[in-house]
Tab-separated table of C-alpha atoms and ligand atoms in Angstrom:
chain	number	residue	atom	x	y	z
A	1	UNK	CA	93.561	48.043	147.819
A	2	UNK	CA	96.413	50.423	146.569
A	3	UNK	CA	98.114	49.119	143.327
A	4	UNK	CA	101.070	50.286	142.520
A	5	UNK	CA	103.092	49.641	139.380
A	6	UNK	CA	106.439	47.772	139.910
A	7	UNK	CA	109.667	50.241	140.272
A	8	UNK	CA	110.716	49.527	136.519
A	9	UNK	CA	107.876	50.389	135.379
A	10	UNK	CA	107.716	53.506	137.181
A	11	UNK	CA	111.030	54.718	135.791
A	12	UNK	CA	109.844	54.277	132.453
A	13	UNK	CA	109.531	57.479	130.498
A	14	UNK	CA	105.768	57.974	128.926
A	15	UNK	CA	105.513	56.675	125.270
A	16	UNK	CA	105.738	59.236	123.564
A	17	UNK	CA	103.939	58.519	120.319
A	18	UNK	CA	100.913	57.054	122.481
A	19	UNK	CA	100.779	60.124	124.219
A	20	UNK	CA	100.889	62.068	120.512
A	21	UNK	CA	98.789	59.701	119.253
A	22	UNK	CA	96.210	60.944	121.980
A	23	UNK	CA	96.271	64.396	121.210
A	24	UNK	CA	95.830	63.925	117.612
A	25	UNK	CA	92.428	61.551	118.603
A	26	UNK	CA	91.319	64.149	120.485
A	27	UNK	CA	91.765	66.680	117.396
A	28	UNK	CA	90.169	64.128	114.930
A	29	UNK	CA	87.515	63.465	117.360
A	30	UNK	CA	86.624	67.656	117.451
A	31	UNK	CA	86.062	67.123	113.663
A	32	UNK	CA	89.527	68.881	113.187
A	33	UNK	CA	91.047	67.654	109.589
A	34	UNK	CA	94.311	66.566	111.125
A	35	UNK	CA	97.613	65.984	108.667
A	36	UNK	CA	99.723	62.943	110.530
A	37	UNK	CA	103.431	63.580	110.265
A	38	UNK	CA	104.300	62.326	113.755
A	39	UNK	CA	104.131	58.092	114.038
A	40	UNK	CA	106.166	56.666	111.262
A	41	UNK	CA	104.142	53.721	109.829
A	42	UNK	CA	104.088	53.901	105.899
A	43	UNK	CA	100.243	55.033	104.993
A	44	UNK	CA	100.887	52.807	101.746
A	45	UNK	CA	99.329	49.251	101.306
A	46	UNK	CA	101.317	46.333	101.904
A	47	UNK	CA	101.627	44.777	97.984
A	48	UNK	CA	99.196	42.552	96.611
A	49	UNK	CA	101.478	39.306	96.093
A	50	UNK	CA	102.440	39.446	99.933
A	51	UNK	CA	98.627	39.540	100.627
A	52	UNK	CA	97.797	36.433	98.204
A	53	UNK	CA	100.655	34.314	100.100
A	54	UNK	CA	98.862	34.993	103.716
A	55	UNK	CA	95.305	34.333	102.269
A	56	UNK	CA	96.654	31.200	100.876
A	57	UNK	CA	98.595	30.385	104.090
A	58	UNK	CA	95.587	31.397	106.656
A	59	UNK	CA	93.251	29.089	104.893
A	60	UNK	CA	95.571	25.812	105.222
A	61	UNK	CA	94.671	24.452	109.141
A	62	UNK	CA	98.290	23.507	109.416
A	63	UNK	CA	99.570	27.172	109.991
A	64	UNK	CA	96.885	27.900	112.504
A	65	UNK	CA	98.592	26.051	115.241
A	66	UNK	CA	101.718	27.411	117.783
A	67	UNK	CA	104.522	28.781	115.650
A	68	UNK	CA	107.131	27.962	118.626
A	69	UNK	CA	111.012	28.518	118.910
A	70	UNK	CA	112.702	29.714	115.800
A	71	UNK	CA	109.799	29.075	113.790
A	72	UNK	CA	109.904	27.784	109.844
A	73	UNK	CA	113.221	26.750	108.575
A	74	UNK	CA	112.133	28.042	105.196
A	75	UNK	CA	112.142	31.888	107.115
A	76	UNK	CA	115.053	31.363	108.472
A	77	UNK	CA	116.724	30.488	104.787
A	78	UNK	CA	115.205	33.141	103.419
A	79	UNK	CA	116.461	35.573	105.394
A	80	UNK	CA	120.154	34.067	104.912
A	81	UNK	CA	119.440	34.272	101.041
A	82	UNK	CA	118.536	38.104	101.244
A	83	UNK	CA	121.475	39.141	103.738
A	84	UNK	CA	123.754	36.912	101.051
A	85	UNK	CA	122.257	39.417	97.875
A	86	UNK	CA	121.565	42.388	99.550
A	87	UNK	CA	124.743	42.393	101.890
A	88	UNK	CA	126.948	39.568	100.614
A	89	UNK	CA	127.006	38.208	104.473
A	90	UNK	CA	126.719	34.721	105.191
A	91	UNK	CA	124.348	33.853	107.876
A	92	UNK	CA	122.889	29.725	109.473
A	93	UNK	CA	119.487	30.074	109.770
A	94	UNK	CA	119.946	27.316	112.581
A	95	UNK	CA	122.526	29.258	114.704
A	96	UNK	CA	122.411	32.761	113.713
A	97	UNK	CA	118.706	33.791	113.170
A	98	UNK	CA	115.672	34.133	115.151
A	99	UNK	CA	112.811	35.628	114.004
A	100	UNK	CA	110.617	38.048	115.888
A	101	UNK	CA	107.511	39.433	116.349
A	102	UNK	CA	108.543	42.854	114.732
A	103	UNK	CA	111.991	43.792	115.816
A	104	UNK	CA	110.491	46.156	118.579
A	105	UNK	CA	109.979	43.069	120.652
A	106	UNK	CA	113.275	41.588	119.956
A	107	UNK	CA	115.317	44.970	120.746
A	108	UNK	CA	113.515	45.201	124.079
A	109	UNK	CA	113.964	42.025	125.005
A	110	UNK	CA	117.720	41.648	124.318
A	111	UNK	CA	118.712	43.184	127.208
A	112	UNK	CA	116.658	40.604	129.668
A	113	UNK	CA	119.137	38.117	128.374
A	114	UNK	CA	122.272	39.910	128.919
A	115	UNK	CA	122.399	42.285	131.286
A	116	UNK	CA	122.263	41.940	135.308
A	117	UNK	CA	121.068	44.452	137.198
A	118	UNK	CA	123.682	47.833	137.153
A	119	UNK	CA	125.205	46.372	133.749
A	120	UNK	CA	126.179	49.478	131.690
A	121	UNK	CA	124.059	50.228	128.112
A	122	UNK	CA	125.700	52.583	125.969
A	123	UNK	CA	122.100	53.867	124.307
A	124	UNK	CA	122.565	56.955	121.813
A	125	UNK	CA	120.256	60.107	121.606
A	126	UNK	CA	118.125	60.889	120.794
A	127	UNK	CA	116.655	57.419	119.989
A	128	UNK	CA	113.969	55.033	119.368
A	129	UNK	CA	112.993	54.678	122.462
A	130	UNK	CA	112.920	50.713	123.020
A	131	UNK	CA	116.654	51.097	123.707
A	132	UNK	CA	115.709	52.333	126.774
A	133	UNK	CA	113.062	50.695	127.970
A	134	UNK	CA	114.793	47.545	126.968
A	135	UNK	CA	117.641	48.210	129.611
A	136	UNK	CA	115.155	49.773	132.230
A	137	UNK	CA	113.412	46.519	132.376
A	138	UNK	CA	116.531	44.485	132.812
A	139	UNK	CA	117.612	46.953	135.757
A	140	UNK	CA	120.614	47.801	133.374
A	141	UNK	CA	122.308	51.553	133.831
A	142	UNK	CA	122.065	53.589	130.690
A	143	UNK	CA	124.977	55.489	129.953
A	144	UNK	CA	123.834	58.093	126.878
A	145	UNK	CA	125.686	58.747	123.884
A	146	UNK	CA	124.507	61.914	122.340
A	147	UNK	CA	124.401	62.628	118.715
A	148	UNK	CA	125.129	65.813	117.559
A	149	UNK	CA	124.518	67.301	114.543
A	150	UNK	CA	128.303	68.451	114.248
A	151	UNK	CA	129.033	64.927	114.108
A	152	UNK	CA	126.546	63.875	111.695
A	153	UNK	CA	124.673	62.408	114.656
A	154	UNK	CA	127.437	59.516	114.872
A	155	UNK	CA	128.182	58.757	118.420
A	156	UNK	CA	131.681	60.056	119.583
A	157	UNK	CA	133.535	56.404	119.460
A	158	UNK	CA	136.871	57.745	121.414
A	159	UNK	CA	134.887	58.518	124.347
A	160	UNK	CA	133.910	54.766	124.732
A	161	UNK	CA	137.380	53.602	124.806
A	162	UNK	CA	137.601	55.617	128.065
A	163	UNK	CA	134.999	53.658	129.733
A	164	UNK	CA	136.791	50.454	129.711
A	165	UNK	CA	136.694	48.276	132.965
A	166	UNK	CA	133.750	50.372	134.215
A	167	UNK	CA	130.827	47.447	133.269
A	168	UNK	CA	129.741	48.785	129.939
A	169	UNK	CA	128.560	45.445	128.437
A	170	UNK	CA	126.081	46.487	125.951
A	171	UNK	CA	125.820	49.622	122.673
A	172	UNK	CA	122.624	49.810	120.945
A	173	UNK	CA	123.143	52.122	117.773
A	174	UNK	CA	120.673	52.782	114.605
A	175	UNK	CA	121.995	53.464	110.823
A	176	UNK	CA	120.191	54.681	108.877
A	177	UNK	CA	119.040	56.362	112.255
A	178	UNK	CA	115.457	57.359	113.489
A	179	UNK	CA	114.923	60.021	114.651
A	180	UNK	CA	118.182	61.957	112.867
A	181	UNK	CA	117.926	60.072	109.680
A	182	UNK	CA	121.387	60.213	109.518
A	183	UNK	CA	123.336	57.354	107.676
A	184	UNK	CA	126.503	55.608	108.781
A	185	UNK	CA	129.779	54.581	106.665
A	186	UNK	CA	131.447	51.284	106.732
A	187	UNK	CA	134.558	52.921	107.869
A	188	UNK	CA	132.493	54.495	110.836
A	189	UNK	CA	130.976	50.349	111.369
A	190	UNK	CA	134.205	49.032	111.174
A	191	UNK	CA	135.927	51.526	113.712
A	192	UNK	CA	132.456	50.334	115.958
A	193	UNK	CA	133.978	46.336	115.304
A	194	UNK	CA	137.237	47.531	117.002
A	195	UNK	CA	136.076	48.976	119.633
A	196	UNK	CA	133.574	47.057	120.529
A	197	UNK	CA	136.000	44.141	120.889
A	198	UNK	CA	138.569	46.131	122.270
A	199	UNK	CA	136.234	46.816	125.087
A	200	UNK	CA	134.274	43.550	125.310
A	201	UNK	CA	130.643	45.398	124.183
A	202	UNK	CA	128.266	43.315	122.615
A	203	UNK	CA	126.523	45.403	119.750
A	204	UNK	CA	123.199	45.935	118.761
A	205	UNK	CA	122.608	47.430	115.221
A	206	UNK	CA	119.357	48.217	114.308
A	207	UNK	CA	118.906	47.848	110.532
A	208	UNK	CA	115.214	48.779	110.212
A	209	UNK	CA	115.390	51.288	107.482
A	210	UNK	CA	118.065	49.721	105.674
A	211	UNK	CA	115.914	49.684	102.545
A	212	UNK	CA	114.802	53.193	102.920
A	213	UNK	CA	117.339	55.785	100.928
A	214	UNK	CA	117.799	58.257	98.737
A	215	UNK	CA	121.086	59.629	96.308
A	216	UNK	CA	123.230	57.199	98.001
A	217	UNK	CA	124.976	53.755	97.941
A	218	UNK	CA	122.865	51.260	99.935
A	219	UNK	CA	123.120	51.451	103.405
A	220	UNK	CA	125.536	48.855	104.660
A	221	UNK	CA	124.634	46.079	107.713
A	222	UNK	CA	126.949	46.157	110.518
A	223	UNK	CA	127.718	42.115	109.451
A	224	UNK	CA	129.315	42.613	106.674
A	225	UNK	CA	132.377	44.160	108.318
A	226	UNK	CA	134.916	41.542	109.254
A	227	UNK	CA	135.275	40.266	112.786
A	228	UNK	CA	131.371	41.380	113.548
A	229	UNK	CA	129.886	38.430	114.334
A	230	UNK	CA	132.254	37.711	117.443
A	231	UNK	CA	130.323	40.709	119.004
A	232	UNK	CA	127.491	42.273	117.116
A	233	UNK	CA	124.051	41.172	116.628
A	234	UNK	CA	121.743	42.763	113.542
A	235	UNK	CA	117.937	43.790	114.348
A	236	UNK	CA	115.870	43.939	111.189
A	237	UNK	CA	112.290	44.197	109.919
A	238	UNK	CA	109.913	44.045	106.973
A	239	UNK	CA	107.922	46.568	108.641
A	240	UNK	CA	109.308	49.733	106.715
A	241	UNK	CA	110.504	47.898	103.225
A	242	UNK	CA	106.996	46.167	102.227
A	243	UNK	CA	104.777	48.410	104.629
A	244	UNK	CA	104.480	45.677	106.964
A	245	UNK	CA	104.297	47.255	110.235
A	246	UNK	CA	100.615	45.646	111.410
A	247	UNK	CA	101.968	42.185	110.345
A	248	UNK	CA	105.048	41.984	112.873
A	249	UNK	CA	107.803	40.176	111.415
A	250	UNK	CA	111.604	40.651	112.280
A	251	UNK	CA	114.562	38.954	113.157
A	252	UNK	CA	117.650	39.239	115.052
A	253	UNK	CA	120.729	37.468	113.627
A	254	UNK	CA	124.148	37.656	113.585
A	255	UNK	CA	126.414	36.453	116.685
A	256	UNK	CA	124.357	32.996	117.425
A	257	UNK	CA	125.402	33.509	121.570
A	258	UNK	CA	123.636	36.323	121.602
A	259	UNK	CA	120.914	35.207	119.273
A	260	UNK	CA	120.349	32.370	121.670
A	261	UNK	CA	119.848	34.462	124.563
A	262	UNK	CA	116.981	36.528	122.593
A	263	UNK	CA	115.617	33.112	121.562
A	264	UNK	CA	115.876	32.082	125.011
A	265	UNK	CA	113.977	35.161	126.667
A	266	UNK	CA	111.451	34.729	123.840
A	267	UNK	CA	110.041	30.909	124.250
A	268	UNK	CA	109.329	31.958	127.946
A	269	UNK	CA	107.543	35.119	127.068
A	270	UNK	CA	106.016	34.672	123.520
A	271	UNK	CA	104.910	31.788	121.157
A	272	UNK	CA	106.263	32.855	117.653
A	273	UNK	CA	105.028	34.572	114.479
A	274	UNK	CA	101.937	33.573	113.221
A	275	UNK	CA	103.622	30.484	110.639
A	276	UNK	CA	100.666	32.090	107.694
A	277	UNK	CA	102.873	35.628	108.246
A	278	UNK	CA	105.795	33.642	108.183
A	279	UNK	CA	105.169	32.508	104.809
A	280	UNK	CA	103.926	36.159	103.586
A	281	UNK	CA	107.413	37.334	104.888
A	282	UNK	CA	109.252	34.285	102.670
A	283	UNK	CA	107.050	36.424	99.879
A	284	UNK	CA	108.616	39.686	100.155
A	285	UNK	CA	112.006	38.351	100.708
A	286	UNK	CA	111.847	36.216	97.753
A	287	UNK	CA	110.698	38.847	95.428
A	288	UNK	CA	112.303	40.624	93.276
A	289	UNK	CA	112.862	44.267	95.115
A	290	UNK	CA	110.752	46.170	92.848
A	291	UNK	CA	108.622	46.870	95.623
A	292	UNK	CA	111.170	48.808	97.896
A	293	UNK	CA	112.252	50.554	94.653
A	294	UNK	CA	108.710	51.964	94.248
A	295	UNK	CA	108.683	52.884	98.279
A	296	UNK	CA	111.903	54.976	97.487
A	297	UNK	CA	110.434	56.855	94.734
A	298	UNK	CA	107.646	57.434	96.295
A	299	UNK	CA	109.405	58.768	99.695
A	300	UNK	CA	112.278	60.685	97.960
A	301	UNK	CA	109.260	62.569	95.890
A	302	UNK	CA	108.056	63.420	99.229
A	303	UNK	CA	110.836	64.498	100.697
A	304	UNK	CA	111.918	67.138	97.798
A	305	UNK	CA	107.842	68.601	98.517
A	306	UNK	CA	108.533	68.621	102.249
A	307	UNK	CA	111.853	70.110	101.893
A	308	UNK	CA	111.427	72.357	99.080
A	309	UNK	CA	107.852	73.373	100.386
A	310	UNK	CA	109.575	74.512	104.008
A	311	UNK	CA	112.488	75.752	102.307
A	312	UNK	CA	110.078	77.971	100.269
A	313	UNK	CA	108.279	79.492	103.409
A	314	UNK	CA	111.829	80.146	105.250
A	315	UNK	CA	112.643	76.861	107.272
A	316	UNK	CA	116.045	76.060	106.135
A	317	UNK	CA	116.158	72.503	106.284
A	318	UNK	CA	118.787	69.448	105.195
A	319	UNK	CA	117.063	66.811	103.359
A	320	UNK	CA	117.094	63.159	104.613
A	321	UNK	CA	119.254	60.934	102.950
A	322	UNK	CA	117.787	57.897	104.019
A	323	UNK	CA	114.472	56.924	106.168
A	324	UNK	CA	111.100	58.732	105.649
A	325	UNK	CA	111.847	61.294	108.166
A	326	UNK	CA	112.942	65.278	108.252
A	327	UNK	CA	114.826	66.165	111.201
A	328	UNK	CA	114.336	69.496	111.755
A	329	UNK	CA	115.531	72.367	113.646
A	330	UNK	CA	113.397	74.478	115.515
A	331	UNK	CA	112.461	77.661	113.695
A	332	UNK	CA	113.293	80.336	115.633
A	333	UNK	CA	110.362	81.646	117.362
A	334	UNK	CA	109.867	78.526	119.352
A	335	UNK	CA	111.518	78.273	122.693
A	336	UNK	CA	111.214	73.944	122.829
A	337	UNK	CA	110.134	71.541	121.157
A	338	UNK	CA	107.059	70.679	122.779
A	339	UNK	CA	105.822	74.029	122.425
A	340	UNK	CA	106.255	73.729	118.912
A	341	UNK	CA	104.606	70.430	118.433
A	342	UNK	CA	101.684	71.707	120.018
A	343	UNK	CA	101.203	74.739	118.385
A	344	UNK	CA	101.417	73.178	115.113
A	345	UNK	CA	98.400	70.969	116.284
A	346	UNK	CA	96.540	73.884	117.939
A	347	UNK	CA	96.818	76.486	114.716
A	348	UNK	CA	97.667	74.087	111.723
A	349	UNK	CA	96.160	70.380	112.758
A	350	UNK	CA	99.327	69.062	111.758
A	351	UNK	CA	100.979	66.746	114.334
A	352	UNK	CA	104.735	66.430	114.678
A	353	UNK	CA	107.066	64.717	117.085
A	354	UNK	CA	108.914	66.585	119.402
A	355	UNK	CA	112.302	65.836	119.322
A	356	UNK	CA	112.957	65.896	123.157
A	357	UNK	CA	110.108	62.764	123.011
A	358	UNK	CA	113.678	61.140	122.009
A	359	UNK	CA	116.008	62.182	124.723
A	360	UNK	CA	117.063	65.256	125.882
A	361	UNK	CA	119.269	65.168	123.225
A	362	UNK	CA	116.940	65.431	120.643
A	363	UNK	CA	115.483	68.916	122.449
A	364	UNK	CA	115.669	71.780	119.539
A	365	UNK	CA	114.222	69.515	116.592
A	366	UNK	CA	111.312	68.379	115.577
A	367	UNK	CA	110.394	65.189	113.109
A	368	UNK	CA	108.294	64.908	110.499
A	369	UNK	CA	107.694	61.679	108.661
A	370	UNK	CA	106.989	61.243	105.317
A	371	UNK	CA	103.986	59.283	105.370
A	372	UNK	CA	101.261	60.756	104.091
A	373	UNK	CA	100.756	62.003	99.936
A	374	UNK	CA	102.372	64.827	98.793
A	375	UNK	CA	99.432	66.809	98.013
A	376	UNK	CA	98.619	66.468	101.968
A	377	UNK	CA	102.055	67.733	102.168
A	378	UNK	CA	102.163	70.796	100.464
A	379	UNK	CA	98.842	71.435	102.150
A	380	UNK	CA	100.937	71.192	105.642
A	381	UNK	CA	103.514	73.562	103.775
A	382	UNK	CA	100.428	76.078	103.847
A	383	UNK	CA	99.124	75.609	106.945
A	384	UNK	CA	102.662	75.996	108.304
A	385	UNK	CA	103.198	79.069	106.141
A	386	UNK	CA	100.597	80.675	108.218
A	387	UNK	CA	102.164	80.290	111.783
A	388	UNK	CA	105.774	80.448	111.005
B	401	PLP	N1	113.909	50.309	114.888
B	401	PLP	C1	113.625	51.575	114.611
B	401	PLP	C2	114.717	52.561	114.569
B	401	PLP	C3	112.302	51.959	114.360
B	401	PLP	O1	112.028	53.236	114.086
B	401	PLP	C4	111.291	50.991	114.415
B	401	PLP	C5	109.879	51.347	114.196
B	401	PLP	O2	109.484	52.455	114.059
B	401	PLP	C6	111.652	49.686	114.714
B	401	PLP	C7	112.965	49.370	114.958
B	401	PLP	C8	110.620	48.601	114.917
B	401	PLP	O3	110.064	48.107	113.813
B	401	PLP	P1	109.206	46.776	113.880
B	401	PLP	O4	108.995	46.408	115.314
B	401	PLP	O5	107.940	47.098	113.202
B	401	PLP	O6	110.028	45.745	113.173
């Protein structure tokens, strides 16, 4: 018997970072000593104290059962308490939060519960590439919005206005952004509020790297500009603030219609967060952010080696003010980015992520992620000083 995969999942684009992650097996299995700059999950430990609260909570029987629906009230409150100190936004955690098993699942699933088939998704690129996936499985027509470096990878906002009446229903965007690290103002958020309701779009802001920054003022969430809850919902994570990214744990919250609908989606597909990594999470919310501090250190330390380091061996590059990665332009010998990102596996063994692996936007860049030491990083500086 022939199988053959359903249409959606035909038109889904190969995952990029599985397919990386492939190549760089293959190299590590050749006995190659490969430096990792291409997935971006934080090499560092989760802390201690978040640790002690699972143990404790995987030994009691009463968290070993079905976590179900929204899951622990006491999550729920304690991600209204941070959003209220780190963002001043008020938020129920009855109506206007559901958590998630890491946001990944939560962004993808969004559109299942909004969109019908030839809906319009404003998706920007180059992205993370959920966004698309997301509306591919919910039959939804992307319409791309592409970020360009001349406008400090910020979508152009005056072109939506001209795509009123024609179905656009959903707008996924990403401050601080991955793969650009760029960062977005509140002036820039609140001209998004405007238009968004000026155009009936529902907004999804992912808010994953909120906690990740450098030289500025804290990123801001898209809820604390007024009006934002009649259209926007917030996707967040403790996967990149307490190097959390095995443990999945998210949320959505913000606009509780459109929370409902994730929620909805979710009790037919999944059965909640394990309740013993619900109470971890309650852990790192409740403490006292001198963890993310130390994370920032550590990444802005790396980012002046990377920078420096490249800048040192004649690859003129902007450093990131906020997540751990380093967009960067193609040197010049390279024709794409592909190429590139294979021959710095082939001659260095250092893996990167092409930037076209994000849209064809992101063709002519290249990203490296800050996630390994920096003496493994200026060790890539002098590999790379070899083949540039
Ligand atoms: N959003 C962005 C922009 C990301 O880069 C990632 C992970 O890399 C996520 C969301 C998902 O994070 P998680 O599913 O671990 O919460």
């Amino acid at each position: 018997m022939s199988i053959d995969f359903s249409e959606r999942l035909q038109k889904l684009p190969p995952y990029l970072f599985v397919e990386i992650d492939k190549a760089r097996q293959e190299a590590v299995r050749q006995g190659r000593d490969v430096i990792n700059l291409g997935v971006g999950d934080p090499d560092l430990a989760t802390p201690d104290f978040i640790i002690e609260a699972l143990n404790k909570a995987a030994a009691s029987v009463e968290n070993h059962h079905y976590a179900l629906d929204a899951g622990l009230l006491s999550l729920r409150q304690a991600i209204a308490n941070w959003y209220r100190r780190r963002f001043n936004v008020e938020l129920d955690p009855d109506t206007e939060i559901h958590p998630l098993i890491g946001s990944k699942e939560g962004i993808a699933h969004l559109p299942l519960g909004i969109i019908n088939p030839r809906d319009k998704v404003l998706v920007p690129q180059p992205c993370y590439p959920p966004y698309v996936s997301g509306t591919i499985f919910a039959e939804g027509k992307i319409i791309v919005m592409p970020l360009k470096a001349k406008n400090n990878f910020l979508p152009y906002l005056s072109k939506i206005s001209e795509l009123k009446g024609k179905g656009v229903k959903l707008m996924f965007l990403n401050y601080p952004n991955n793969p650009t690290s760029a960062v977005a103002t509140k002036e820039f958020l609140v001209e998004v509020i405007r238009i968004a309701k000026e155009n009936e779009i529902i907004v999804a802001y992912d808010n994953a790297y909120s906690e990740i920054y450098f030289d500025i003022d804290k990123p801001p969430s898209i809820l604390e500009i007024e009006g934002a809850k009649d259209v926007a919902v917030e996707f967040h994570s403790l996967s990149k603030a307490f190097n959390m990214t095995g443990w999945r744990i998210g949320w959505v919250c913000g606009n509780s219609k459109i929370v409902s609908a994730v929620a909805k989606v979710k009790a037919n597909i999944d059965s909640g967060i394990f309740q013993a990594i619900q109470l971890a999470g309650i852990a790192a919310l409740e403490s006292d952010g001198s963890f993310p501090d130390e994370m920032r250190r550590i990444y802005h330390e790396r980012r002046d080696y990377l920078v420096n380091g490249l800048r040192n061996i004649g690859w003129k590059i902007d450093p990131p003010q906020a997540t751990f990665y380093v967009w960067a332009k193609l040197p010049k010998k390279f024709n794409n980015s592909i190429e590139a990102a294979k021959e710095f596996l082939e001659k260095a063994d250092i893996v990167v992520t092409p930037g076209v692996g994000f849209g064809s936007d992101g063709e002519g860049y290249l990203r490296m992620a800050l996630t390994v030491p920096k003496e493994r990083i200026n060790q890539a500086v002098e590999r790379l000083k070899k083949i540039l």
